[in-house]
Amino acid sequence: MATPSEPSEPAEITRAAAMSRLVYLLPVIGAPLGMGAAIFASFAIAGWHVTHSAIVQVEPQWVAGEPVAARVQVLDGGGQAVPDAQVEATLRRGEERASLGTLRDAAAVGMAQGRLTAPAWAPGPATLELAIAGHEQFRETVEVELVASRAPRRGTPTVSGSTKNYADDTEPQPEKLRIVLRPLGRLAAGFENALVARVTDAEGRPRRGPVEVRLLDGEFGRHKATRDAPAVVSRGETDAAGLVRVDGLLASDVVRFEVRALAGPEDMSQAAGAKEPVAQDMAAGAGAKGKATGGGAKGASAGAKDAGGAGAKEASGEAKGASGEAKGAGAKDASGEAKDAGADAKDAKGAGAKGTGGDAEAAGAKGEAASAKGGETAGTASEPSAIAARKFRMVSFAGAVTVDAAPWTAGAGDALTIKARGLRPKRAVFVDVRGPDGAWVDTLEPPVVGPEPPRTWSSAGLQPGLVQVEAYHFTNAPGESSALARVVLGPAPGQGPPLSTLIALQRERLAMPRVEKEFDAGLEGKYLDALATVSLDPEAQKLAEAWLIGTLPVEIHGPPTALSTRSREDEDMAALRRLWAGRVRLLLLGGGGLFLAVTTLLIVVSHRGAAERLAREMLGQGPEVAAEVRKAQRSVLWRALGLLASMAFGLVLTAAVLDKLFWQT
């Protein structure tokens, strides 16, 4: 007969068996699922990245009603520019809102830029809101300030840091004269360049006279020279300001020139002496057939029988008409006492006689010069004599762009022409305009891409002063690679600035660093003093203006960067990844630990219940059987605990690997 407990034993056994299966299946199924979820989440977090960023360049201070430029560079997650972006600009202050227009990427180079106009608001802070539409849409804000006026700002003094400058072998100044050679703007290889030579005396006073510019090494214009074979680039005469200009295409990074001040009429007259014995002897013994005679003119009629077409003129010892194929030169007495003029001759085609205290130079029909010393005629000279010379070594700056602005001077509100060029025809050249106060007031839109004619730009809305045009390929801190051109605006339309304004600009910058070797600020100051008193003809006036503006020391502003979001986006993404990595770590370690604890508890409870049931069934079987049963139970328990321990080790190892690969952000 069954006892009352018998019906319940099969049900209890069934429940115990089901619980045992659950306990042993839980680690096998639950653990891989949990670890798989953690690994999948880690992979997902590792795949998160920044999808966009922007660089906003705009002036921090705006003047109501005046122009201001802005540029927004839109970048994708890889830092590459996103073309065809558009930016809606709005200025907000409290409840006030002013739509400023749309910045467009007209050249599809990843730069949305343009010229804005500040609204007529009272001075105070405001917020520039930018609605950016590229491959994604997002918004950015920049804090600006409206002011009544801006304090003048100067650019950063910039000289070429090229190591090629370290080997500068420019010669020191000659003893009698002072010679300098400078580019108008920045010397740029691969482009047309304008160089101006200046000759003064030791006190900085301009010297007017013949000058020769030689190319010693490099390629300039149509000339190519080496140290063994120099080339004459130009031979002319300095103007009243002591200046002469040379233009040409520079085809080498390093170039060497020599500027030679030639002996002029004034030098001849100073060296000549009619009453000196040597001069008198030369006058007495000079021949007449086709050759000029120097000395006193008292016997000029007798010595001029064969000097066809020569007329004697009263002069102070200056001889003119001795260049090239002159046909009718005047014979001049070095002492300034020309007498018995008017002798005719038949054979000579033109000769000029110069008394030089014993040296007589005559130029024939083919430009050959002969010098007579002590009454004797010397052979043909290969080159004109120089009273002073100086060699220069010049190095191109590191930029691959150039920019020109014309004219050098204009009235405020006048139209200017700006021409920018780059060595790479497919790369955009960005051209920015800085107002007299140093503010970034405009940018050429679209940027210059490839060869194109000069653009007309209006200076309307600007105050009188120095306007600087900067050009570069790269807008983010271009530095030394910037090309620049400058224009000085006068007080009103059609009214340029006086020369004194340009001289004042030079004086303000005399102490600034220059790349020019042995720059003498004292000499420059003396020259400016002398230039202020010199009477200049229109052509000399233009060259003097170009010199004063084009040789100002290089000061680069560069676009003002108001906001660069990439670092902020990276920080935000890193913070987000750290947040979710922490959550996955908590899920894996915390959840895994809890899972193992619950599994261990279930195993212990299940094992204890099974042991009790087995003990009841084996009751009365003897001590040996009971001992074997307890041993088997302990073995099963230890295997279960070993399994849990291995799972715990695997959990920790998985967490360490995921942390090394994905969680360390």
PDB file of C-alpha atoms in Angstrom, residues 297-527:
ATOM      1  CA  ALA A 297      88.431 124.805 -77.169  1.00  0.00           C
ATOM      2  CA  LYS A 298      90.673 127.597 -78.270  1.00  0.00           C
ATOM      3  CA  GLY A 299      92.050 125.413 -81.022  1.00  0.00           C
ATOM      4  CA  ALA A 300      88.778 123.677 -81.726  1.00  0.00           C
ATOM      5  CA  SER A 301      88.287 125.233 -85.170  1.00  0.00           C
ATOM      6  CA  ALA A 302      91.602 123.886 -86.374  1.00  0.00           C
ATOM      7  CA  GLY A 303      91.096 120.444 -84.977  1.00  0.00           C
ATOM      8  CA  ALA A 304      87.544 120.107 -86.266  1.00  0.00           C
ATOM      9  CA  LYS A 305      88.172 120.192 -90.002  1.00  0.00           C
ATOM     10  CA  ASP A 306      87.452 116.499 -90.353  1.00  0.00           C
ATOM     11  CA  ALA A 307      84.710 116.330 -87.753  1.00  0.00           C
ATOM     12  CA  GLY A 308      81.782 116.598 -90.096  1.00  0.00           C
ATOM     13  CA  GLY A 309      78.652 118.278 -88.788  1.00  0.00           C
ATOM     14  CA  ALA A 310      80.075 118.986 -85.356  1.00  0.00           C
ATOM     15  CA  GLY A 311      79.034 122.170 -83.618  1.00  0.00           C
ATOM     16  CA  ALA A 312      80.737 123.463 -80.532  1.00  0.00           C
ATOM     17  CA  LYS A 313      78.418 124.499 -77.702  1.00  0.00           C
ATOM     18  CA  GLU A 314      78.989 126.392 -74.544  1.00  0.00           C
ATOM     19  CA  ALA A 315      78.687 123.923 -71.643  1.00  0.00           C
ATOM     20  CA  SER A 316      80.083 123.091 -68.256  1.00  0.00           C
ATOM     21  CA  GLY A 317      82.003 120.119 -69.504  1.00  0.00           C
ATOM     22  CA  GLU A 318      79.007 117.880 -70.391  1.00  0.00           C
ATOM     23  CA  ALA A 319      79.073 115.933 -73.684  1.00  0.00           C
ATOM     24  CA  LYS A 320      75.840 114.653 -75.165  1.00  0.00           C
ATOM     25  CA  GLY A 321      74.916 112.564 -78.169  1.00  0.00           C
ATOM     26  CA  ALA A 322      77.583 109.917 -77.714  1.00  0.00           C
ATOM     27  CA  SER A 323      75.220 106.919 -77.643  1.00  0.00           C
ATOM     28  CA  GLY A 324      74.671 104.412 -80.466  1.00  0.00           C
ATOM     29  CA  GLU A 325      74.502 106.000 -83.923  1.00  0.00           C
ATOM     30  CA  ALA A 326      74.347 109.682 -83.011  1.00  0.00           C
ATOM     31  CA  LYS A 327      74.895 111.888 -86.045  1.00  0.00           C
ATOM     32  CA  GLY A 328      75.876 115.284 -84.880  1.00  0.00           C
ATOM     33  CA  ALA A 329      77.534 115.614 -81.553  1.00  0.00           C
ATOM     34  CA  GLY A 330      78.700 118.746 -79.841  1.00  0.00           C
ATOM     35  CA  ALA A 331      82.292 119.199 -78.908  1.00  0.00           C
ATOM     36  CA  LYS A 332      82.507 120.660 -75.405  1.00  0.00           C
ATOM     37  CA  ASP A 333      85.389 122.113 -73.595  1.00  0.00           C
ATOM     38  CA  ALA A 334      86.020 120.579 -70.157  1.00  0.00           C
ATOM     39  CA  SER A 335      86.767 123.985 -68.676  1.00  0.00           C
ATOM     40  CA  GLY A 336      83.402 125.328 -69.804  1.00  0.00           C
ATOM     41  CA  GLU A 337      85.014 127.908 -72.096  1.00  0.00           C
ATOM     42  CA  ALA A 338      84.061 126.838 -75.624  1.00  0.00           C
ATOM     43  CA  LYS A 339      85.369 129.206 -78.283  1.00  0.00           C
ATOM     44  CA  ASP A 340      85.628 129.367 -82.035  1.00  0.00           C
ATOM     45  CA  ALA A 341      82.554 127.147 -82.427  1.00  0.00           C
ATOM     46  CA  GLY A 342      80.978 126.426 -85.752  1.00  0.00           C
ATOM     47  CA  ALA A 343      83.766 124.521 -87.505  1.00  0.00           C
ATOM     48  CA  ASP A 344      82.462 122.180 -90.203  1.00  0.00           C
ATOM     49  CA  ALA A 345      83.909 118.841 -91.183  1.00  0.00           C
ATOM     50  CA  LYS A 346      83.043 116.199 -93.771  1.00  0.00           C
ATOM     51  CA  ASP A 347      84.075 112.720 -92.673  1.00  0.00           C
ATOM     52  CA  ALA A 348      82.892 112.179 -89.075  1.00  0.00           C
ATOM     53  CA  LYS A 349      79.378 110.812 -88.488  1.00  0.00           C
ATOM     54  CA  GLY A 350      79.155 112.080 -84.938  1.00  0.00           C
ATOM     55  CA  ALA A 351      81.429 112.199 -81.980  1.00  0.00           C
ATOM     56  CA  GLY A 352      81.157 113.658 -78.480  1.00  0.00           C
ATOM     57  CA  ALA A 353      84.230 114.752 -76.669  1.00  0.00           C
ATOM     58  CA  LYS A 354      84.406 114.665 -72.881  1.00  0.00           C
ATOM     59  CA  GLY A 355      87.230 116.194 -70.924  1.00  0.00           C
ATOM     60  CA  THR A 356      87.989 114.029 -67.936  1.00  0.00           C
ATOM     61  CA  GLY A 357      91.260 115.474 -66.758  1.00  0.00           C
ATOM     62  CA  GLY A 358      93.323 113.454 -69.203  1.00  0.00           C
ATOM     63  CA  ASP A 359      90.666 110.884 -70.364  1.00  0.00           C
ATOM     64  CA  ALA A 360      88.729 111.578 -73.570  1.00  0.00           C
ATOM     65  CA  GLU A 361      85.800 109.237 -74.462  1.00  0.00           C
ATOM     66  CA  ALA A 362      84.160 109.245 -77.858  1.00  0.00           C
ATOM     67  CA  ALA A 363      81.239 107.107 -79.071  1.00  0.00           C
ATOM     68  CA  GLY A 364      81.192 106.280 -82.802  1.00  0.00           C
ATOM     69  CA  ALA A 365      78.378 105.272 -85.110  1.00  0.00           C
ATOM     70  CA  LYS A 366      78.310 101.707 -83.776  1.00  0.00           C
ATOM     71  CA  GLY A 367      78.451 102.659 -80.121  1.00  0.00           C
ATOM     72  CA  GLU A 368      82.166 101.949 -79.707  1.00  0.00           C
ATOM     73  CA  ALA A 369      84.029 103.995 -77.106  1.00  0.00           C
ATOM     74  CA  ALA A 370      87.618 105.096 -77.339  1.00  0.00           C
ATOM     75  CA  SER A 371      89.536 106.807 -74.555  1.00  0.00           C
ATOM     76  CA  ALA A 372      92.631 108.944 -74.995  1.00  0.00           C
ATOM     77  CA  LYS A 373      95.106 109.373 -72.150  1.00  0.00           C
ATOM     78  CA  GLY A 374      97.996 111.848 -72.211  1.00  0.00           C
ATOM     79  CA  GLY A 375      97.152 112.819 -75.790  1.00  0.00           C
ATOM     80  CA  GLU A 376      97.063 109.195 -77.053  1.00  0.00           C
ATOM     81  CA  THR A 377      93.986 107.365 -78.371  1.00  0.00           C
ATOM     82  CA  ALA A 378      93.167 104.060 -76.680  1.00  0.00           C
ATOM     83  CA  GLY A 379      91.476 100.999 -78.224  1.00  0.00           C
ATOM     84  CA  THR A 380      87.800 100.159 -78.257  1.00  0.00           C
ATOM     85  CA  ALA A 381      86.325  99.533 -74.753  1.00  0.00           C
ATOM     86  CA  SER A 382      84.118  96.479 -74.190  1.00  0.00           C
ATOM     87  CA  GLU A 383      81.896  98.074 -71.551  1.00  0.00           C
ATOM     88  CA  PRO A 384      81.216 101.469 -70.007  1.00  0.00           C
ATOM     89  CA  SER A 385      83.133 102.331 -66.894  1.00  0.00           C
ATOM     90  CA  ALA A 386      81.352 102.163 -63.521  1.00  0.00           C
ATOM     91  CA  ILE A 387      82.022 104.478 -60.621  1.00  0.00           C
ATOM     92  CA  ALA A 388      80.236 102.145 -58.165  1.00  0.00           C
ATOM     93  CA  ALA A 389      78.698  98.681 -58.291  1.00  0.00           C
ATOM     94  CA  ARG A 390      76.985  96.262 -55.930  1.00  0.00           C
ATOM     95  CA  LYS A 391      75.994  92.622 -56.314  1.00  0.00           C
ATOM     96  CA  PHE A 392      72.737  91.245 -54.905  1.00  0.00           C
ATOM     97  CA  ARG A 393      71.423  87.761 -54.150  1.00  0.00           C
ATOM     98  CA  MET A 394      67.637  87.441 -54.065  1.00  0.00           C
ATOM     99  CA  VAL A 395      65.418  84.464 -53.158  1.00  0.00           C
ATOM    100  CA  SER A 396      61.809  83.834 -54.131  1.00  0.00           C
ATOM    101  CA  PHE A 397      59.301  83.429 -51.308  1.00  0.00           C
ATOM    102  CA  ALA A 398      57.675  80.033 -50.786  1.00  0.00           C
ATOM    103  CA  GLY A 399      54.245  80.833 -52.215  1.00  0.00           C
ATOM    104  CA  ALA A 400      52.909  79.536 -55.514  1.00  0.00           C
ATOM    105  CA  VAL A 401      50.666  82.537 -56.134  1.00  0.00           C
ATOM    106  CA  THR A 402      51.013  86.193 -56.993  1.00  0.00           C
ATOM    107  CA  VAL A 403      48.621  89.135 -56.965  1.00  0.00           C
ATOM    108  CA  ASP A 404      48.705  92.635 -58.432  1.00  0.00           C
ATOM    109  CA  ALA A 405      46.507  95.637 -57.734  1.00  0.00           C
ATOM    110  CA  ALA A 406      46.390  98.752 -59.880  1.00  0.00           C
ATOM    111  CA  PRO A 407      46.823 101.654 -59.645  1.00  0.00           C
ATOM    112  CA  TRP A 408      49.221 102.101 -56.760  1.00  0.00           C
ATOM    113  CA  THR A 409      47.244 105.096 -55.529  1.00  0.00           C
ATOM    114  CA  ALA A 410      43.570 105.980 -55.956  1.00  0.00           C
ATOM    115  CA  GLY A 411      40.792 107.927 -54.321  1.00  0.00           C
ATOM    116  CA  ALA A 412      38.497 106.398 -51.709  1.00  0.00           C
ATOM    117  CA  GLY A 413      35.590 104.929 -53.665  1.00  0.00           C
ATOM    118  CA  ASP A 414      37.511 104.503 -56.918  1.00  0.00           C
ATOM    119  CA  ALA A 415      37.548 101.225 -58.826  1.00  0.00           C
ATOM    120  CA  LEU A 416      40.681  99.090 -58.724  1.00  0.00           C
ATOM    121  CA  THR A 417      41.802  96.157 -60.824  1.00  0.00           C
ATOM    122  CA  ILE A 418      43.020  93.034 -59.062  1.00  0.00           C
ATOM    123  CA  LYS A 419      44.728  90.174 -60.835  1.00  0.00           C
ATOM    124  CA  ALA A 420      45.740  86.968 -59.073  1.00  0.00           C
ATOM    125  CA  ARG A 421      47.493  83.973 -60.571  1.00  0.00           C
ATOM    126  CA  GLY A 422      48.661  80.590 -59.341  1.00  0.00           C
ATOM    127  CA  LEU A 423      51.217  78.143 -60.622  1.00  0.00           C
ATOM    128  CA  ARG A 424      48.664  75.332 -60.387  1.00  0.00           C
ATOM    129  CA  PRO A 425      45.947  76.199 -62.879  1.00  0.00           C
ATOM    130  CA  LYS A 426      43.280  73.993 -61.296  1.00  0.00           C
ATOM    131  CA  ARG A 427      43.811  75.088 -57.699  1.00  0.00           C
ATOM    132  CA  ALA A 428      41.755  78.013 -56.460  1.00  0.00           C
ATOM    133  CA  VAL A 429      43.475  81.228 -55.403  1.00  0.00           C
ATOM    134  CA  PHE A 430      41.634  83.017 -52.600  1.00  0.00           C
ATOM    135  CA  VAL A 431      41.970  86.783 -52.697  1.00  0.00           C
ATOM    136  CA  ASP A 432      41.076  88.779 -49.570  1.00  0.00           C
ATOM    137  CA  VAL A 433      40.993  92.547 -49.150  1.00  0.00           C
ATOM    138  CA  ARG A 434      42.003  94.323 -45.947  1.00  0.00           C
ATOM    139  CA  GLY A 435      40.762  97.822 -45.236  1.00  0.00           C
ATOM    140  CA  PRO A 436      42.877 100.717 -43.926  1.00  0.00           C
ATOM    141  CA  ASP A 437      42.139  99.654 -40.334  1.00  0.00           C
ATOM    142  CA  GLY A 438      43.340  96.106 -41.033  1.00  0.00           C
ATOM    143  CA  ALA A 439      39.860  94.549 -41.039  1.00  0.00           C
ATOM    144  CA  TRP A 440      38.892  91.848 -43.532  1.00  0.00           C
ATOM    145  CA  VAL A 441      36.318  93.675 -45.620  1.00  0.00           C
ATOM    146  CA  ASP A 442      35.941  91.620 -48.790  1.00  0.00           C
ATOM    147  CA  THR A 443      36.945  88.529 -50.714  1.00  0.00           C
ATOM    148  CA  LEU A 444      36.822  87.958 -54.447  1.00  0.00           C
ATOM    149  CA  GLU A 445      33.916  85.661 -55.196  1.00  0.00           C
ATOM    150  CA  PRO A 446      34.301  83.247 -56.809  1.00  0.00           C
ATOM    151  CA  PRO A 447      37.986  82.635 -56.106  1.00  0.00           C
ATOM    152  CA  VAL A 448      40.406  82.759 -58.993  1.00  0.00           C
ATOM    153  CA  VAL A 449      40.801  79.405 -60.745  1.00  0.00           C
ATOM    154  CA  GLY A 450      43.167  79.224 -63.682  1.00  0.00           C
ATOM    155  CA  PRO A 451      44.213  82.131 -65.888  1.00  0.00           C
ATOM    156  CA  GLU A 452      41.623  84.882 -66.070  1.00  0.00           C
ATOM    157  CA  PRO A 453      41.659  88.620 -66.811  1.00  0.00           C
ATOM    158  CA  PRO A 454      41.930  91.184 -64.024  1.00  0.00           C
ATOM    159  CA  ARG A 455      38.793  91.825 -62.001  1.00  0.00           C
ATOM    160  CA  THR A 456      37.400  95.218 -61.172  1.00  0.00           C
ATOM    161  CA  TRP A 457      36.891  95.892 -57.489  1.00  0.00           C
ATOM    162  CA  SER A 458      35.247  98.933 -55.927  1.00  0.00           C
ATOM    163  CA  SER A 459      36.712 100.593 -52.853  1.00  0.00           C
ATOM    164  CA  ALA A 460      33.368 102.202 -52.003  1.00  0.00           C
ATOM    165  CA  GLY A 461      32.699 102.339 -48.291  1.00  0.00           C
ATOM    166  CA  LEU A 462      36.369 102.355 -47.291  1.00  0.00           C
ATOM    167  CA  GLN A 463      38.212 105.103 -45.497  1.00  0.00           C
ATOM    168  CA  PRO A 464      41.414 106.671 -46.873  1.00  0.00           C
ATOM    169  CA  GLY A 465      44.590 104.758 -46.103  1.00  0.00           C
ATOM    170  CA  LEU A 466      46.528 101.619 -46.947  1.00  0.00           C
ATOM    171  CA  VAL A 467      44.473  98.802 -48.494  1.00  0.00           C
ATOM    172  CA  GLN A 468      46.140  95.397 -48.620  1.00  0.00           C
ATOM    173  CA  VAL A 469      45.213  92.560 -50.973  1.00  0.00           C
ATOM    174  CA  GLU A 470      46.334  89.081 -49.905  1.00  0.00           C
ATOM    175  CA  ALA A 471      46.240  85.918 -52.004  1.00  0.00           C
ATOM    176  CA  TYR A 472      46.878  82.289 -51.087  1.00  0.00           C
ATOM    177  CA  HIS A 473      45.974  78.731 -51.991  1.00  0.00           C
ATOM    178  CA  PHE A 474      45.355  77.673 -48.396  1.00  0.00           C
ATOM    179  CA  THR A 475      43.156  79.839 -46.194  1.00  0.00           C
ATOM    180  CA  ASN A 476      44.002  78.217 -42.862  1.00  0.00           C
ATOM    181  CA  ALA A 477      47.023  80.163 -41.560  1.00  0.00           C
ATOM    182  CA  PRO A 478      48.754  80.730 -44.936  1.00  0.00           C
ATOM    183  CA  GLY A 479      51.659  82.614 -43.316  1.00  0.00           C
ATOM    184  CA  GLU A 480      54.756  82.858 -45.505  1.00  0.00           C
ATOM    185  CA  SER A 481      52.950  81.487 -48.556  1.00  0.00           C
ATOM    186  CA  SER A 482      50.827  84.640 -48.855  1.00  0.00           C
ATOM    187  CA  ALA A 483      51.269  86.993 -51.774  1.00  0.00           C
ATOM    188  CA  LEU A 484      50.246  90.600 -51.317  1.00  0.00           C
ATOM    189  CA  ALA A 485      49.642  93.866 -53.144  1.00  0.00           C
ATOM    190  CA  ARG A 486      48.933  97.275 -51.674  1.00  0.00           C
ATOM    191  CA  VAL A 487      47.069 100.388 -52.701  1.00  0.00           C
ATOM    192  CA  VAL A 488      46.862 103.697 -50.852  1.00  0.00           C
ATOM    193  CA  LEU A 489      43.521 105.504 -51.028  1.00  0.00           C
ATOM    194  CA  GLY A 490      43.235 109.267 -50.990  1.00  0.00           C
ATOM    195  CA  PRO A 491      40.619 111.411 -49.236  1.00  0.00           C
ATOM    196  CA  ALA A 492      37.958 111.438 -51.978  1.00  0.00           C
ATOM    197  CA  PRO A 493      37.027 109.762 -55.277  1.00  0.00           C
ATOM    198  CA  GLY A 494      39.467 110.726 -58.007  1.00  0.00           C
ATOM    199  CA  GLN A 495      41.841 112.276 -55.494  1.00  0.00           C
ATOM    200  CA  GLY A 496      44.887 110.204 -54.679  1.00  0.00           C
ATOM    201  CA  PRO A 497      47.057 110.650 -51.604  1.00  0.00           C
ATOM    202  CA  PRO A 498      49.972 113.093 -51.615  1.00  0.00           C
ATOM    203  CA  LEU A 499      53.507 111.778 -51.722  1.00  0.00           C
ATOM    204  CA  SER A 500      53.966 112.835 -48.097  1.00  0.00           C
ATOM    205  CA  THR A 501      51.405 110.201 -47.048  1.00  0.00           C
ATOM    206  CA  LEU A 502      53.410 107.456 -48.716  1.00  0.00           C
ATOM    207  CA  ILE A 503      56.627 108.739 -47.176  1.00  0.00           C
ATOM    208  CA  ALA A 504      54.946 108.654 -43.764  1.00  0.00           C
ATOM    209  CA  LEU A 505      53.986 104.992 -44.291  1.00  0.00           C
ATOM    210  CA  GLN A 506      57.634 104.167 -44.943  1.00  0.00           C
ATOM    211  CA  ARG A 507      58.795 106.112 -41.886  1.00  0.00           C
ATOM    212  CA  GLU A 508      56.408 104.199 -39.622  1.00  0.00           C
ATOM    213  CA  ARG A 509      58.000 100.912 -40.670  1.00  0.00           C
ATOM    214  CA  LEU A 510      61.701 101.728 -40.745  1.00  0.00           C
ATOM    215  CA  ALA A 511      62.385  99.636 -37.639  1.00  0.00           C
ATOM    216  CA  MET A 512      60.630  96.509 -38.942  1.00  0.00           C
ATOM    217  CA  PRO A 513      62.615  93.386 -39.885  1.00  0.00           C
ATOM    218  CA  ARG A 514      63.558  92.913 -43.531  1.00  0.00           C
ATOM    219  CA  VAL A 515      64.946  90.033 -45.511  1.00  0.00           C
ATOM    220  CA  GLU A 516      67.283  92.508 -47.192  1.00  0.00           C
ATOM    221  CA  LYS A 517      70.861  92.123 -46.066  1.00  0.00           C
ATOM    222  CA  GLU A 518      72.434  95.182 -44.420  1.00  0.00           C
ATOM    223  CA  PHE A 519      69.224  97.202 -44.493  1.00  0.00           C
ATOM    224  CA  ASP A 520      70.184 100.682 -43.292  1.00  0.00           C
ATOM    225  CA  ALA A 521      67.273 102.428 -41.576  1.00  0.00           C
ATOM    226  CA  GLY A 522      69.338 105.596 -41.185  1.00  0.00           C
ATOM    227  CA  LEU A 523      70.022 105.807 -44.907  1.00  0.00           C
ATOM    228  CA  GLU A 524      66.338 105.166 -45.643  1.00  0.00           C
ATOM    229  CA  GLY A 525      65.333 108.034 -43.386  1.00  0.00           C
ATOM    230  CA  LYS A 526      67.750 110.400 -45.122  1.00  0.00           C
ATOM    231  CA  TYR A 527      66.474 109.299 -48.521  1.00  0.00           C
TER     232      TYR A 527
END
